[in-house]
XYZ file of C-alpha atoms in Angstrom:
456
model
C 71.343 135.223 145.520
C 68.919 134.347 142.775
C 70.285 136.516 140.506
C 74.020 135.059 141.530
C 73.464 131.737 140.004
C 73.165 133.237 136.652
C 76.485 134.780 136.769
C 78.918 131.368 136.195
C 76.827 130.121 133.072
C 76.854 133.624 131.628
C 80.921 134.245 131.849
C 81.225 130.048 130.947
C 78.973 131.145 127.685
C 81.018 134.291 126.666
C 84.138 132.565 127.313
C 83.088 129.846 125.216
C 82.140 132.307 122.562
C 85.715 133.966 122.781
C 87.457 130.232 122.628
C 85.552 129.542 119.691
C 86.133 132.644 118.037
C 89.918 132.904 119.235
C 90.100 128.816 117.757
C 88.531 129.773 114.471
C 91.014 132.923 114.049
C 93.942 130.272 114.379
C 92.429 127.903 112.265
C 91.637 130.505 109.114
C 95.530 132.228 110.172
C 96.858 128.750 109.886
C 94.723 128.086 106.412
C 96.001 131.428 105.078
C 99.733 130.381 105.850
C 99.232 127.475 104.370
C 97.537 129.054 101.517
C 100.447 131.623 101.262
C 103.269 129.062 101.275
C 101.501 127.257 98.707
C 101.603 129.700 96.131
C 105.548 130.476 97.200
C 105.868 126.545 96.122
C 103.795 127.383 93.008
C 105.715 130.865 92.197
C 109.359 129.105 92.608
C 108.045 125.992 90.253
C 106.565 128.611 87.966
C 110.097 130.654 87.546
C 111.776 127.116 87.395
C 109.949 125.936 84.548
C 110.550 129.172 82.705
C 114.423 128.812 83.482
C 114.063 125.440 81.692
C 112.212 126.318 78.588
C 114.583 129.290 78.335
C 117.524 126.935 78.401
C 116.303 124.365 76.049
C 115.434 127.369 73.558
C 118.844 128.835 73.798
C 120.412 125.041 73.441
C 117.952 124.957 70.015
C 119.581 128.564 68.563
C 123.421 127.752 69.700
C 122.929 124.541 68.033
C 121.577 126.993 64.434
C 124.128 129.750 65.137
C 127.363 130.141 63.071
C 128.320 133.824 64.913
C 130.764 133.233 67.621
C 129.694 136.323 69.135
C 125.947 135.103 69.214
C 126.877 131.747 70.567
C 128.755 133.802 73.341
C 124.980 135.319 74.348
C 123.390 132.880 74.143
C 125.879 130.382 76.392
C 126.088 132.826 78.801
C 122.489 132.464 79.038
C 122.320 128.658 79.035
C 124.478 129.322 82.439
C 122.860 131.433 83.759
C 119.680 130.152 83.929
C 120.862 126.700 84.477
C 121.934 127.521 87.618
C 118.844 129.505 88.387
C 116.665 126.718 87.842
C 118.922 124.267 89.973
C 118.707 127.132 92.721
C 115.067 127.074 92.361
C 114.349 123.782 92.394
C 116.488 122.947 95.166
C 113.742 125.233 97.227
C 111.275 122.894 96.617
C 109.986 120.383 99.455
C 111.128 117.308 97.089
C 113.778 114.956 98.827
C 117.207 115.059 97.573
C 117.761 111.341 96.939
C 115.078 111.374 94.112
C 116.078 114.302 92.252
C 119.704 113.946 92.443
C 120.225 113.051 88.678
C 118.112 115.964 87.651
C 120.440 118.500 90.006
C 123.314 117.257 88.235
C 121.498 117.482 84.775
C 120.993 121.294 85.772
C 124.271 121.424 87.125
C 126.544 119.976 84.157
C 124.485 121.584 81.564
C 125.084 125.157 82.853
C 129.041 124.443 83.549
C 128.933 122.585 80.030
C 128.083 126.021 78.975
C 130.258 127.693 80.691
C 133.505 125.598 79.620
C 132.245 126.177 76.084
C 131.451 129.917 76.297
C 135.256 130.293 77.812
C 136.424 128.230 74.370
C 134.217 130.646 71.975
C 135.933 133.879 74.258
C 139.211 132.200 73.377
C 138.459 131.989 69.218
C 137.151 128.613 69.205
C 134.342 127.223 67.394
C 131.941 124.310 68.324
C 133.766 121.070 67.385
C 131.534 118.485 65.736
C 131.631 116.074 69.576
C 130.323 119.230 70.812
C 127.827 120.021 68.747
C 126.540 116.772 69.301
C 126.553 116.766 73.449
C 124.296 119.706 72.695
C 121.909 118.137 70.963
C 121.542 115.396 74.007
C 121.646 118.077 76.461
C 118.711 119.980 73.836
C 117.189 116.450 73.732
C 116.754 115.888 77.470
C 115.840 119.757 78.256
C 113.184 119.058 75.749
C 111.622 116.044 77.625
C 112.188 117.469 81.243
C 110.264 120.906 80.157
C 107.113 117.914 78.813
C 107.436 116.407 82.132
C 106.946 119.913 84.008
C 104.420 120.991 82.242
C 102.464 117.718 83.114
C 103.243 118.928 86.823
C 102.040 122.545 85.795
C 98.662 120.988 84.248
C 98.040 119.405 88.283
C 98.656 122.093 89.714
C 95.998 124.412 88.094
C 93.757 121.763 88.046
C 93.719 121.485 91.717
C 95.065 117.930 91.785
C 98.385 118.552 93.155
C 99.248 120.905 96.996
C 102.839 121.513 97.535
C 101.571 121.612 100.773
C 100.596 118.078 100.910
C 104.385 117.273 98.908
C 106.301 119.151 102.053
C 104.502 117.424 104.686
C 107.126 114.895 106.379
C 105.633 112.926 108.825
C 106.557 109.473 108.415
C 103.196 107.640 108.131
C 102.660 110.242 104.622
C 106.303 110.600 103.726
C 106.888 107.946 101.062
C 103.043 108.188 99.668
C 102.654 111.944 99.053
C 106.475 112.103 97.236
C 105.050 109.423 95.244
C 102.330 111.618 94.308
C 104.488 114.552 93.365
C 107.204 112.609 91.612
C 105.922 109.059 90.070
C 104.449 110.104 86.544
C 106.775 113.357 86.155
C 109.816 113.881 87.305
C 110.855 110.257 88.409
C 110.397 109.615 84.512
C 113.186 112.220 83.624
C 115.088 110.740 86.396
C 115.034 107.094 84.604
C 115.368 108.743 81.453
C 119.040 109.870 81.802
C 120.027 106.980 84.400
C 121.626 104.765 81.222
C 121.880 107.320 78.193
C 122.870 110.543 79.738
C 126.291 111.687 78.204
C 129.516 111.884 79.884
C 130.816 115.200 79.611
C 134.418 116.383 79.942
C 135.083 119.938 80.328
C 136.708 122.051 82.739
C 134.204 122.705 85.466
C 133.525 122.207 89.085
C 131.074 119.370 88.267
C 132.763 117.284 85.508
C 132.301 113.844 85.630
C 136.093 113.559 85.981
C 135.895 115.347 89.374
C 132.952 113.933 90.732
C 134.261 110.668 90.270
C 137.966 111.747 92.812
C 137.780 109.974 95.897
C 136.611 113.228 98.330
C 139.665 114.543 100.242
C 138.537 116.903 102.956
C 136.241 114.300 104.721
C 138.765 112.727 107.580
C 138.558 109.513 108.823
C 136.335 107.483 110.958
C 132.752 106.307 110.490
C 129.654 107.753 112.256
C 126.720 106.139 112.642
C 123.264 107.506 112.378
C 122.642 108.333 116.028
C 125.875 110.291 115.538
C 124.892 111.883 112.529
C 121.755 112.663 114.243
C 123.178 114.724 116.983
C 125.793 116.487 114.598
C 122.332 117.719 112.476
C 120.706 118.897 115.324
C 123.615 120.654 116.804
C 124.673 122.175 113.240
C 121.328 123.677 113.215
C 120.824 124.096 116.997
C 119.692 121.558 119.609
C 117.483 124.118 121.319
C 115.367 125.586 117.930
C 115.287 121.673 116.786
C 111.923 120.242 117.771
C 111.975 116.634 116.084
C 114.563 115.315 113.670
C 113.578 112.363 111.077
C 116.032 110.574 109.222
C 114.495 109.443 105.958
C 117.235 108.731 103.162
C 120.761 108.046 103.792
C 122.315 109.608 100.117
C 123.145 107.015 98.183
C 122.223 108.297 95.395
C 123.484 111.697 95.989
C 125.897 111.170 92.626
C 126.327 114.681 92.515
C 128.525 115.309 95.456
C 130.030 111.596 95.365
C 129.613 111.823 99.383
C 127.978 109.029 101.068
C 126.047 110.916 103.787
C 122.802 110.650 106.218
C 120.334 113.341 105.186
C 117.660 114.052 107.863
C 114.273 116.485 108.008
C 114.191 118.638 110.909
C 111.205 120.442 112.062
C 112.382 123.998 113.831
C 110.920 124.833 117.824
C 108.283 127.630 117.576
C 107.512 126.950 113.796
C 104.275 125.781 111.830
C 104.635 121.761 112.018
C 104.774 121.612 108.042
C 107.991 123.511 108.170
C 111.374 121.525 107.779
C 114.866 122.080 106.951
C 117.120 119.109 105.658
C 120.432 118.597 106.682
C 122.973 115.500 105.179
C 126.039 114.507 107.307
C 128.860 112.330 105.790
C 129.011 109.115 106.730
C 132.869 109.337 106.747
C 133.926 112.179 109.315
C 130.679 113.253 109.637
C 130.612 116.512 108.238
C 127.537 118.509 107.330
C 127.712 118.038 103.423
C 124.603 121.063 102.926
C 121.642 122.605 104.612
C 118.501 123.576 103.275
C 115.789 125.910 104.666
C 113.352 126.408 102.427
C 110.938 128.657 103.430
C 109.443 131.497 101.796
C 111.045 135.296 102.419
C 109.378 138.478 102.536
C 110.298 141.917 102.623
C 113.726 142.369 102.983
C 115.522 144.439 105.420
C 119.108 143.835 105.759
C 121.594 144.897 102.703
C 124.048 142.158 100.947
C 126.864 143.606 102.807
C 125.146 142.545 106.186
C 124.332 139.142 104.931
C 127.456 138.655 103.713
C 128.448 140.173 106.993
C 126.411 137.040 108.724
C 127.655 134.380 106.142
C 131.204 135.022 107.279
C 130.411 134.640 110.827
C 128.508 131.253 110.268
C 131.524 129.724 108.682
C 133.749 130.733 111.179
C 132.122 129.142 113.589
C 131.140 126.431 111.919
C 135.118 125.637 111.816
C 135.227 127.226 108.478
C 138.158 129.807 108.719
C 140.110 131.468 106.276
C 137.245 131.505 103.998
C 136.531 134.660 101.495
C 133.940 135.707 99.607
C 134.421 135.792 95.837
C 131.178 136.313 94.215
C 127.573 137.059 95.320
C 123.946 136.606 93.317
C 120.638 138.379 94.915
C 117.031 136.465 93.887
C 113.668 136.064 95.568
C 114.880 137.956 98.975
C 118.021 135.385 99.532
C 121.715 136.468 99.042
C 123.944 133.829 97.494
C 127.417 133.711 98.539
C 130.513 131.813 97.177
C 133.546 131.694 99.542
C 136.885 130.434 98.947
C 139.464 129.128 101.084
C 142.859 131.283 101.360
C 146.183 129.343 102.548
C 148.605 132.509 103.879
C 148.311 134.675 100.788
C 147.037 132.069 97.901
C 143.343 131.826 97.491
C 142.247 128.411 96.218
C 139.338 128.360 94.305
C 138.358 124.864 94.605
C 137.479 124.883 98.311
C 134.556 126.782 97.990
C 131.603 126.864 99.591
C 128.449 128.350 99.457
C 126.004 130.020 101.512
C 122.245 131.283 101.809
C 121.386 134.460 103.741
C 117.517 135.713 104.302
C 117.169 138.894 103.925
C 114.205 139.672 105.682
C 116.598 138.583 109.166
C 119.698 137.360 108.087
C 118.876 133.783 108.875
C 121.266 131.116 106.871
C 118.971 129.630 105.123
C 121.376 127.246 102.599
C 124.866 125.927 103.105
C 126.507 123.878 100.551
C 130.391 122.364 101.200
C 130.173 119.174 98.952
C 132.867 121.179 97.029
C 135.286 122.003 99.676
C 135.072 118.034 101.308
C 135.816 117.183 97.859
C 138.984 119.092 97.160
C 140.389 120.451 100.754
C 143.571 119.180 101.588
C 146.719 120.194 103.196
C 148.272 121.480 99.312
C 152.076 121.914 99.472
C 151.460 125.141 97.250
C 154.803 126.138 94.998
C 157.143 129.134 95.355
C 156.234 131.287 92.154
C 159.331 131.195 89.428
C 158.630 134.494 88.045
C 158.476 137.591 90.028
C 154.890 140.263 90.090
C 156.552 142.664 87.612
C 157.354 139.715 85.325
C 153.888 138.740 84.969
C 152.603 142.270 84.685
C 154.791 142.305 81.437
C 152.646 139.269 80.053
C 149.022 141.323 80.695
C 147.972 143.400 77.819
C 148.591 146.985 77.451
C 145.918 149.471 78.442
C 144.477 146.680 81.121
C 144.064 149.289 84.065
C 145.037 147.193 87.066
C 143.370 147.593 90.041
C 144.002 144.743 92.424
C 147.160 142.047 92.246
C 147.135 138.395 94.156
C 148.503 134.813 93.957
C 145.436 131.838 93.559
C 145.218 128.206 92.969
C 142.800 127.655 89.843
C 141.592 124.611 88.680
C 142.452 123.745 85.474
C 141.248 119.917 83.257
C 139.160 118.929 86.626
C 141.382 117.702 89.186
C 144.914 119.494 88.233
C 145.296 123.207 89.875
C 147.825 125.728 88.661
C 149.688 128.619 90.760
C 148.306 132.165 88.899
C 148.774 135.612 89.267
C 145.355 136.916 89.580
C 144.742 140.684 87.741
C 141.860 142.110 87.966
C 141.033 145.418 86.232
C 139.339 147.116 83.711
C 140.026 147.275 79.612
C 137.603 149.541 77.773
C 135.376 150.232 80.602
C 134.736 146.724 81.159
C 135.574 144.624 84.153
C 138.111 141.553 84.230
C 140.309 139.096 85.681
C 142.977 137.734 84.303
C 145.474 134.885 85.635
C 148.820 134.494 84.747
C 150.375 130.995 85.682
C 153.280 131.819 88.228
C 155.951 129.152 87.399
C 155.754 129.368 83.506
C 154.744 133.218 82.813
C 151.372 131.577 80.141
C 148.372 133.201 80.465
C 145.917 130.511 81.425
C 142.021 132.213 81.928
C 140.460 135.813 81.728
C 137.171 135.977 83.238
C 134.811 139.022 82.291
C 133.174 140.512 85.729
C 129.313 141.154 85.281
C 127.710 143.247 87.980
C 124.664 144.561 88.350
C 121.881 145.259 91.188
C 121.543 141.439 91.675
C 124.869 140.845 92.596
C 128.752 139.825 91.075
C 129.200 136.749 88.272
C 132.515 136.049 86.360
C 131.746 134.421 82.853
């Protein structure tokens, strides 16, 4: 009996031990995660940066060159990693509302680019109105890459955590974005609020577009209880374990949509992960969808995530939607679907989507384009026939594939094409033919590679 009593205090002690030891193993796994996302923040601000600095240096030799093939590099460039850093950036845990003038900076200077690249491809030089956008667009690149590299100098002197930046409770909400954003970026966002150029081009986010009245919205109001619910059931009421609303988009000048944007923190995740959501005040649609977390090794091919991106739309409500275009970065498949009416695809309803590759998760979902542009089109009868256009392509285009598409043409106005695409000189292209005059409108060179499918 005497040697009984000992028994409880010894198993209380070793359990004790393994409590403390089991409590310290979660504490240093949950320091290392946090560690680990950290420099996934760090990495994607890093690459961002460099996208920048590239662009601004590529704005400073297109503005120098006098070769029209040159200028065709190096604006194919300026796209490109435009739209990387935009992609980038929009993986950071910095809310919407505050950036949304920078997004569109990104945004307009890469289809800016684009428009202009298409003008050099057709034998045009720089006009002396462009050469001067340019320089603004050189100017502000300039002072943007200053105020990163301000941000870069806190970070590796320890005075700035993305970790503390993502955290969204409400009590630390407004003071740690003030942290990240009050002497950097917010300055670039000032900076272009009164002198930042209107530019007119042909591209999905000229300011003549932006500015239509959105047409694939509906009516009716919802209010933010409703707009609530429709977040939590877009992402899933069961995986959503708290929803915050904390902006309501009215600054969201980009996508024109006036819209609730909420942060949702996932069931059976780390509580500093969120994903943000914005519904549309009008018809309250989900306008995009962010998940920004960090993937690693990736096991499922493009095909299967495109496989997966398909599916979400569809039941999402999104059907007749096709893909168009892909682009492969940092484990995540970008896809670019189009909406087809009977046989005509119309490239202005688009919308793109995020896969994960490490488990297929949707992980982005952006339809500002499509509730800008979808409507019920009454789409013409083409007045020339398929051979008839055929006779307008050039000879030795190999033709491999033959359909009718809406494309949009000076913003807002759309045109009924033939599409061709094919291959001249080993090279892969598409070319449209406008079906009621017989005038060949666009040809768009096809660039593949490893990373994915991109039509300059």
């Amino acid at each position: 009996m005497e040697n009984n009593r000992w028994i409880l205090p010894i198993v209380l002690a070793v359990a004790l031990v393994f409590a403390g030891v089991w409590g310290y193993n979660e504490y240093q796994q949950k320091n290392d995660y946090k560690v680990m996302l950290n420099n996934e923040y760090q990495r994607l601000f890093y690459d961002m940066k460099d996208n920048i600095e590239n662009v601004q240096v590529s704005l400073s030799k297109a503005l120098l060159s006098k070769s029209r093939e040159q200028n065709v590099v190096l604006l194919s460039q300026i796209w490109q990693q435009s739209m990387e850093a935009q992609e980038k950036l929009s993986q950071l845990p910095i809310r919407h509302k505050d950036l949304s003038k920078t997004q569109k900076f990104l945004n307009q200077v890469g289809d800016y680019a684009f428009a202009l690249l298409q003008e050099h491809l057709d034998g045009k030089s720089l006009s002396s109105k462009q050469r001067q956008s340019l320089f603004q667009l050189q100017d502000y690149t300039a002072y943007l890459s200053k105020e990163l590299t301000n941000i870069h100098n806190k970070l590796m002197t320890g005075k700035l955590n993305f970790n503390a930046v993502r955290r969204r409770e409400d009590k630390e909400l407004d003071k740690t974005n003030e942290k990240m954003l009050d002497a950097d970026l917010t300055k670039f966002e000032e900076k272009i609020s009164n002198n930042y150029p209107e530019l007119i081009y042909d591209g999905p986010f000229a300011d003549q577009v932006l500015k239509v009245k959105p047409r694939g919205l509906g009516k009716g109001k919802v209010n933010a209880n409703q707009a609530k619910e429709i977040a939590s059931n877009f992402i899933g009421s069961k995986k959503t374990r708290k929803i915050t609303s904390f902006e309501e988009g009215q600054n969201m000048k980009a996508a024109d949509i006036q819209s609730y944007t909420f942060s949702i923190a996932p069931e059976n995740e780390e509580k500093e992960r969120a994903i943000y959501i914005s519904v549309s005040k009008t018809g309250g649609k989900v306008v995009w969808m962010v998940n920004p977390r960090p993937v690693n090794n990736p096991k499922i091919s493009v095909k299967e995530a495109e496989k997966n991106a398909k599916k979400f739309l569809d039941e999402k409500g999104y059907k007749n939607m096709e893909p168009n275009y892909s682009l492969k970065y940092d484990g995540i498949a970008l896809f670019n679907f189009a909406y087809k009416e009977d046989d005509v695809t119309v490239y202005a309803d688009n919308i793109k989507v995020k896969v994960a590759l490490d488990n297929g998760e949707i992980v982005g979902f952006d339809a500002a384009a499509y509730l800008k542009s979808h409507y019920d089109r009454d789409i013409p009868e083409p007045k020339i026939t398929e051979e008839e256009a055929r006779e307008k392509v050039r000879d030795g285009f190999n033709i491999e594939n033959i359909r009718l598409a809406m494309i949009p043409l000076e913003g807002i106005k759309e045109v009924l094409c033939y599409e061709f695409k094919g291959k001249y000189k080993g090279a892969d292209f598409i070319i449209y033919i406008n079906a009621l005059n017989g005038e060949e409108e666009k040809i768009l060179k096809v660039i593949r590679n490893e990373n994915g499918t991109l039509m300059i």
